């Protein structure tokens, strides 16, 4: 059996969330000028935003915010809703791809494989990210779970993707970073998961993927190996 398609997650996979958080930090500082501690300049804020995201994002935005508060970034503490809404706004202005995002997608398409995307989050925000990343037309089908009405790890987005691409799930790779929403969910839907190790956040009692890569940059070579001797 040979693989016929590759389906991607977006954040932490094709979208460099850490570089983006650092890029939006000057605007974040202006929005929170009334409650950032005096020693917090844009560089420090960007580093804190990226570090807390890297360590706690799988536990939700509220846990990331809690860590930022524990770091002493704010005094007085803003409301969580203010922090959340600010980032949701700023993610519609800033989005940075990994340096290799475009070349990897091109290499995979040149190998004759179809490309798909399944991304969680609010549909209008993820659509805007794709615009900013210049990825709106990069896939044979992009499924925005916020518009679809069901989020990963529910199986429905994976089943729908396979149906639209016209490829059996067992002939699809799913590439993403989240152990629950990407790895475990795609495996249960019949895909072969490829886990991208871009965060330091760990979830207990979740089986890791047999196939792991540090970044998506390594994916074309992995595909070449799998096509010669698939799992």
CSV table of C-alpha atoms in Angstrom, one decimal:
chain,number,residue,atom,x,y,z
A,1,UNK,CA,0.0,0.0,0.0
A,2,UNK,CA,1.2,3.5,-0.9
A,3,UNK,CA,0.1,6.7,0.7
A,4,UNK,CA,-2.0,9.0,-1.5
A,5,UNK,CA,-2.4,12.1,0.6
A,6,UNK,CA,-1.1,14.1,3.5
A,7,UNK,CA,-3.4,16.1,5.8
A,8,UNK,CA,-2.0,18.7,8.1
A,9,UNK,CA,-2.8,20.5,11.3
A,10,UNK,CA,-2.0,24.3,11.2
A,11,UNK,CA,-0.8,25.7,14.5
A,12,UNK,CA,2.7,24.5,15.6
A,13,UNK,CA,2.8,22.5,12.3
A,14,UNK,CA,2.8,24.9,9.4
A,15,UNK,CA,2.2,28.1,11.3
A,16,UNK,CA,5.1,29.2,13.5
A,17,UNK,CA,3.1,30.3,16.6
A,18,UNK,CA,6.2,31.2,18.6
A,19,UNK,CA,7.6,33.6,15.9
A,20,UNK,CA,4.1,35.0,15.5
A,21,UNK,CA,3.7,35.7,19.3
A,22,UNK,CA,7.1,37.5,19.3
A,23,UNK,CA,6.1,39.5,16.3
A,24,UNK,CA,2.8,40.7,17.8
A,25,UNK,CA,4.3,41.5,21.2
A,26,UNK,CA,4.8,45.3,20.5
A,27,UNK,CA,1.0,45.6,19.9
A,28,UNK,CA,0.3,43.4,22.9
A,29,UNK,CA,2.4,45.8,25.0
A,30,UNK,CA,0.3,48.7,23.9
A,31,UNK,CA,-2.9,47.0,24.7
A,32,UNK,CA,-1.7,46.1,28.2
A,33,UNK,CA,0.3,49.2,28.9
A,34,UNK,CA,-1.8,49.8,32.1
A,35,UNK,CA,-0.9,46.5,33.7
A,36,UNK,CA,2.4,45.2,32.5
A,37,UNK,CA,5.2,45.4,35.1
A,38,UNK,CA,7.7,48.2,34.5
A,39,UNK,CA,10.5,45.8,33.3
A,40,UNK,CA,8.4,44.2,30.6
A,41,UNK,CA,9.5,45.5,27.2
A,42,UNK,CA,8.3,44.0,23.9
A,43,UNK,CA,11.2,41.5,23.7
A,44,UNK,CA,10.5,40.1,27.2
A,45,UNK,CA,6.8,39.9,26.6
A,46,UNK,CA,7.3,38.0,23.3
A,47,UNK,CA,9.6,35.6,25.0
A,48,UNK,CA,7.1,35.0,27.9
A,49,UNK,CA,4.2,34.6,25.5
A,50,UNK,CA,6.1,32.0,23.5
A,51,UNK,CA,7.5,30.1,26.5
A,52,UNK,CA,4.2,29.8,28.3
A,53,UNK,CA,2.5,28.7,25.1
A,54,UNK,CA,5.2,26.1,24.5
A,55,UNK,CA,4.8,24.6,27.9
A,56,UNK,CA,1.0,24.7,28.5
A,57,UNK,CA,-0.9,25.2,25.3
A,58,UNK,CA,-2.4,21.6,25.3
A,59,UNK,CA,-4.0,22.4,28.6
A,60,UNK,CA,-5.8,25.5,27.2
A,61,UNK,CA,-5.4,29.2,26.9
A,62,UNK,CA,-6.4,29.7,30.5
A,63,UNK,CA,-3.5,27.6,31.7
A,64,UNK,CA,-1.1,29.6,29.5
A,65,UNK,CA,-2.5,32.8,31.0
A,66,UNK,CA,-2.1,31.5,34.5
A,67,UNK,CA,1.6,30.8,33.8
A,68,UNK,CA,2.1,34.3,32.4
A,69,UNK,CA,0.6,35.7,35.6
A,70,UNK,CA,2.9,33.4,37.7
A,71,UNK,CA,5.9,34.8,35.8
A,72,UNK,CA,5.1,38.2,37.2
A,73,UNK,CA,4.3,39.7,33.8
A,74,UNK,CA,1.3,41.7,35.0
A,75,UNK,CA,0.6,44.0,37.9
A,76,UNK,CA,-2.3,44.5,38.4
A,77,UNK,CA,-3.6,41.3,36.8
A,78,UNK,CA,-5.9,41.8,33.8
A,79,UNK,CA,-9.0,39.6,33.3
A,80,UNK,CA,-8.5,36.4,31.4
A,81,UNK,CA,-11.1,37.4,28.9
A,82,UNK,CA,-9.2,40.6,28.1
A,83,UNK,CA,-6.0,38.6,27.4
A,84,UNK,CA,-7.9,36.0,25.3
A,85,UNK,CA,-9.7,38.6,23.2
A,86,UNK,CA,-6.5,40.6,22.6
A,87,UNK,CA,-4.7,37.5,21.2
A,88,UNK,CA,-7.7,36.5,19.1
A,89,UNK,CA,-7.6,40.0,17.6
A,90,UNK,CA,-3.8,40.1,17.1
A,91,UNK,CA,-3.8,36.6,15.5
A,92,UNK,CA,-5.9,38.2,12.7
A,93,UNK,CA,-3.1,40.7,12.0
A,94,UNK,CA,0.0,38.6,12.4
A,95,UNK,CA,0.8,35.1,11.1
A,96,UNK,CA,4.3,33.7,10.3
A,97,UNK,CA,4.9,30.4,8.6
A,98,UNK,CA,7.9,28.2,9.3
A,99,UNK,CA,10.7,29.0,6.8
A,100,UNK,CA,10.2,25.6,5.2
A,101,UNK,CA,6.4,25.6,5.0
A,102,UNK,CA,6.0,26.4,1.4
A,103,UNK,CA,8.8,24.3,0.1
A,104,UNK,CA,7.6,21.2,2.0
A,105,UNK,CA,4.0,21.5,0.6
A,106,UNK,CA,5.4,21.9,-2.9
A,107,UNK,CA,7.7,18.9,-2.5
A,108,UNK,CA,4.8,16.7,-1.3
A,109,UNK,CA,2.5,17.9,-4.1
A,110,UNK,CA,5.3,17.2,-6.7
A,111,UNK,CA,5.3,13.6,-5.4
A,112,UNK,CA,1.7,13.3,-6.6
A,113,UNK,CA,0.0,13.3,-3.2
A,114,UNK,CA,-3.1,15.3,-2.3
A,115,UNK,CA,-2.9,17.9,0.4
A,116,UNK,CA,-5.5,18.5,3.1
A,117,UNK,CA,-5.8,20.7,6.3
A,118,UNK,CA,-7.9,20.2,9.4
A,119,UNK,CA,-7.6,23.0,12.0
A,120,UNK,CA,-9.4,23.7,15.2
A,121,UNK,CA,-10.4,27.1,16.4
A,122,UNK,CA,-12.8,29.8,15.3
A,123,UNK,CA,-13.4,29.5,11.6
A,124,UNK,CA,-13.0,33.2,10.8
A,125,UNK,CA,-9.7,33.4,12.7
A,126,UNK,CA,-8.2,30.3,11.1
A,127,UNK,CA,-9.3,31.5,7.6
A,128,UNK,CA,-7.6,34.9,8.3
A,129,UNK,CA,-4.4,33.0,9.4
A,130,UNK,CA,-4.4,31.1,6.1
A,131,UNK,CA,-4.8,34.4,4.2
A,132,UNK,CA,-1.9,36.0,6.1
A,133,UNK,CA,0.2,32.8,5.6
A,134,UNK,CA,-0.7,32.8,1.9
A,135,UNK,CA,-2.0,29.3,2.3
A,136,UNK,CA,-5.6,29.8,1.4
A,137,UNK,CA,-5.2,27.9,-1.9
A,138,UNK,CA,-2.4,25.5,-0.9
A,139,UNK,CA,-4.6,22.5,-0.2
A,140,UNK,CA,-7.0,20.3,-2.1
A,141,UNK,CA,-9.4,20.8,0.8
A,142,UNK,CA,-9.1,22.8,4.0
A,143,UNK,CA,-11.5,21.9,6.7
A,144,UNK,CA,-11.9,24.7,9.3
A,145,UNK,CA,-13.5,23.0,12.3
A,146,UNK,CA,-15.1,26.2,13.5
A,147,UNK,CA,-17.1,26.3,10.3
A,148,UNK,CA,-17.6,22.6,10.1
A,149,UNK,CA,-19.3,22.6,13.5
A,150,UNK,CA,-17.2,19.8,15.1
A,151,UNK,CA,-13.7,20.2,16.5
A,152,UNK,CA,-10.9,17.6,16.7
A,153,UNK,CA,-10.5,15.1,18.4
A,154,UNK,CA,-14.0,14.2,17.2
A,155,UNK,CA,-13.7,11.7,14.4
A,156,UNK,CA,-16.1,13.5,12.1
A,157,UNK,CA,-13.6,16.0,10.5
A,158,UNK,CA,-11.2,13.2,9.7
A,159,UNK,CA,-13.9,11.1,8.1
A,160,UNK,CA,-15.2,14.1,6.1
A,161,UNK,CA,-11.7,14.9,4.9
A,162,UNK,CA,-11.1,11.4,3.6
A,163,UNK,CA,-14.5,11.4,1.8
A,164,UNK,CA,-13.8,14.8,0.1
A,165,UNK,CA,-10.3,13.8,-1.0
A,166,UNK,CA,-11.6,10.5,-2.2
A,167,UNK,CA,-8.9,8.6,-0.4
A,168,UNK,CA,-9.4,5.8,2.2
A,169,UNK,CA,-8.2,6.9,5.6
A,170,UNK,CA,-5.6,4.1,5.7
A,171,UNK,CA,-3.8,5.8,2.7
A,172,UNK,CA,-3.6,9.1,4.4
A,173,UNK,CA,-0.9,10.6,6.7
A,174,UNK,CA,-2.0,13.1,9.3
A,175,UNK,CA,0.7,15.5,10.4
A,176,UNK,CA,0.3,17.5,13.6
A,177,UNK,CA,1.7,18.3,17.0
A,178,UNK,CA,-1.2,17.7,19.5
A,179,UNK,CA,-1.1,14.2,21.1
A,180,UNK,CA,-4.9,14.1,21.6
A,181,UNK,CA,-6.4,16.2,18.8
A,182,UNK,CA,-3.9,15.2,16.1
A,183,UNK,CA,-2.1,11.9,16.9
A,184,UNK,CA,-4.7,9.9,18.8
A,185,UNK,CA,-7.7,11.3,16.9
A,186,UNK,CA,-6.3,10.6,13.5
A,187,UNK,CA,-5.1,7.2,14.5
A,188,UNK,CA,-8.6,6.2,15.6
A,189,UNK,CA,-10.0,7.5,12.3
A,190,UNK,CA,-7.7,5.1,10.4
A,191,UNK,CA,-4.9,7.6,9.4
A,192,UNK,CA,-1.2,7.1,10.0
A,193,UNK,CA,-0.2,9.9,12.4
A,194,UNK,CA,3.1,11.8,12.2
A,195,UNK,CA,3.8,13.7,15.4
A,196,UNK,CA,5.6,17.0,15.1
A,197,UNK,CA,7.6,17.8,18.3
A,198,UNK,CA,7.4,21.6,18.2
A,199,UNK,CA,6.2,22.1,21.8
A,200,UNK,CA,7.5,21.1,25.3
A,201,UNK,CA,3.9,20.5,26.5
A,202,UNK,CA,3.3,16.9,27.5
A,203,UNK,CA,0.0,15.1,28.2
A,204,UNK,CA,0.0,12.0,30.4
A,205,UNK,CA,-1.4,8.7,29.3
A,206,UNK,CA,-1.5,9.5,25.6
A,207,UNK,CA,0.2,7.1,23.3
A,208,UNK,CA,2.8,8.9,21.1
A,209,UNK,CA,3.0,8.3,17.4
A,210,UNK,CA,5.4,5.7,16.0
A,211,UNK,CA,6.4,8.3,13.5
A,212,UNK,CA,7.9,11.5,15.0
A,213,UNK,CA,9.7,14.5,13.5
A,214,UNK,CA,11.2,17.6,15.0
A,215,UNK,CA,9.7,19.7,12.3
A,216,UNK,CA,7.7,19.4,9.1
A,217,UNK,CA,10.9,20.1,7.2
A,218,UNK,CA,11.8,16.4,7.6
A,219,UNK,CA,8.5,15.2,6.2
A,220,UNK,CA,9.4,14.7,2.5
A,221,UNK,CA,12.2,12.3,3.3
A,222,UNK,CA,10.0,10.4,5.7
A,223,UNK,CA,7.4,10.0,2.9
A,224,UNK,CA,10.0,8.7,0.5
A,225,UNK,CA,11.0,6.0,3.0
A,226,UNK,CA,7.3,5.1,3.7
A,227,UNK,CA,6.5,4.8,0.0
A,228,UNK,CA,9.3,2.3,-0.4
A,229,UNK,CA,8.5,0.3,2.8
A,230,UNK,CA,5.1,1.5,4.4
A,231,UNK,CA,4.2,0.6,7.9
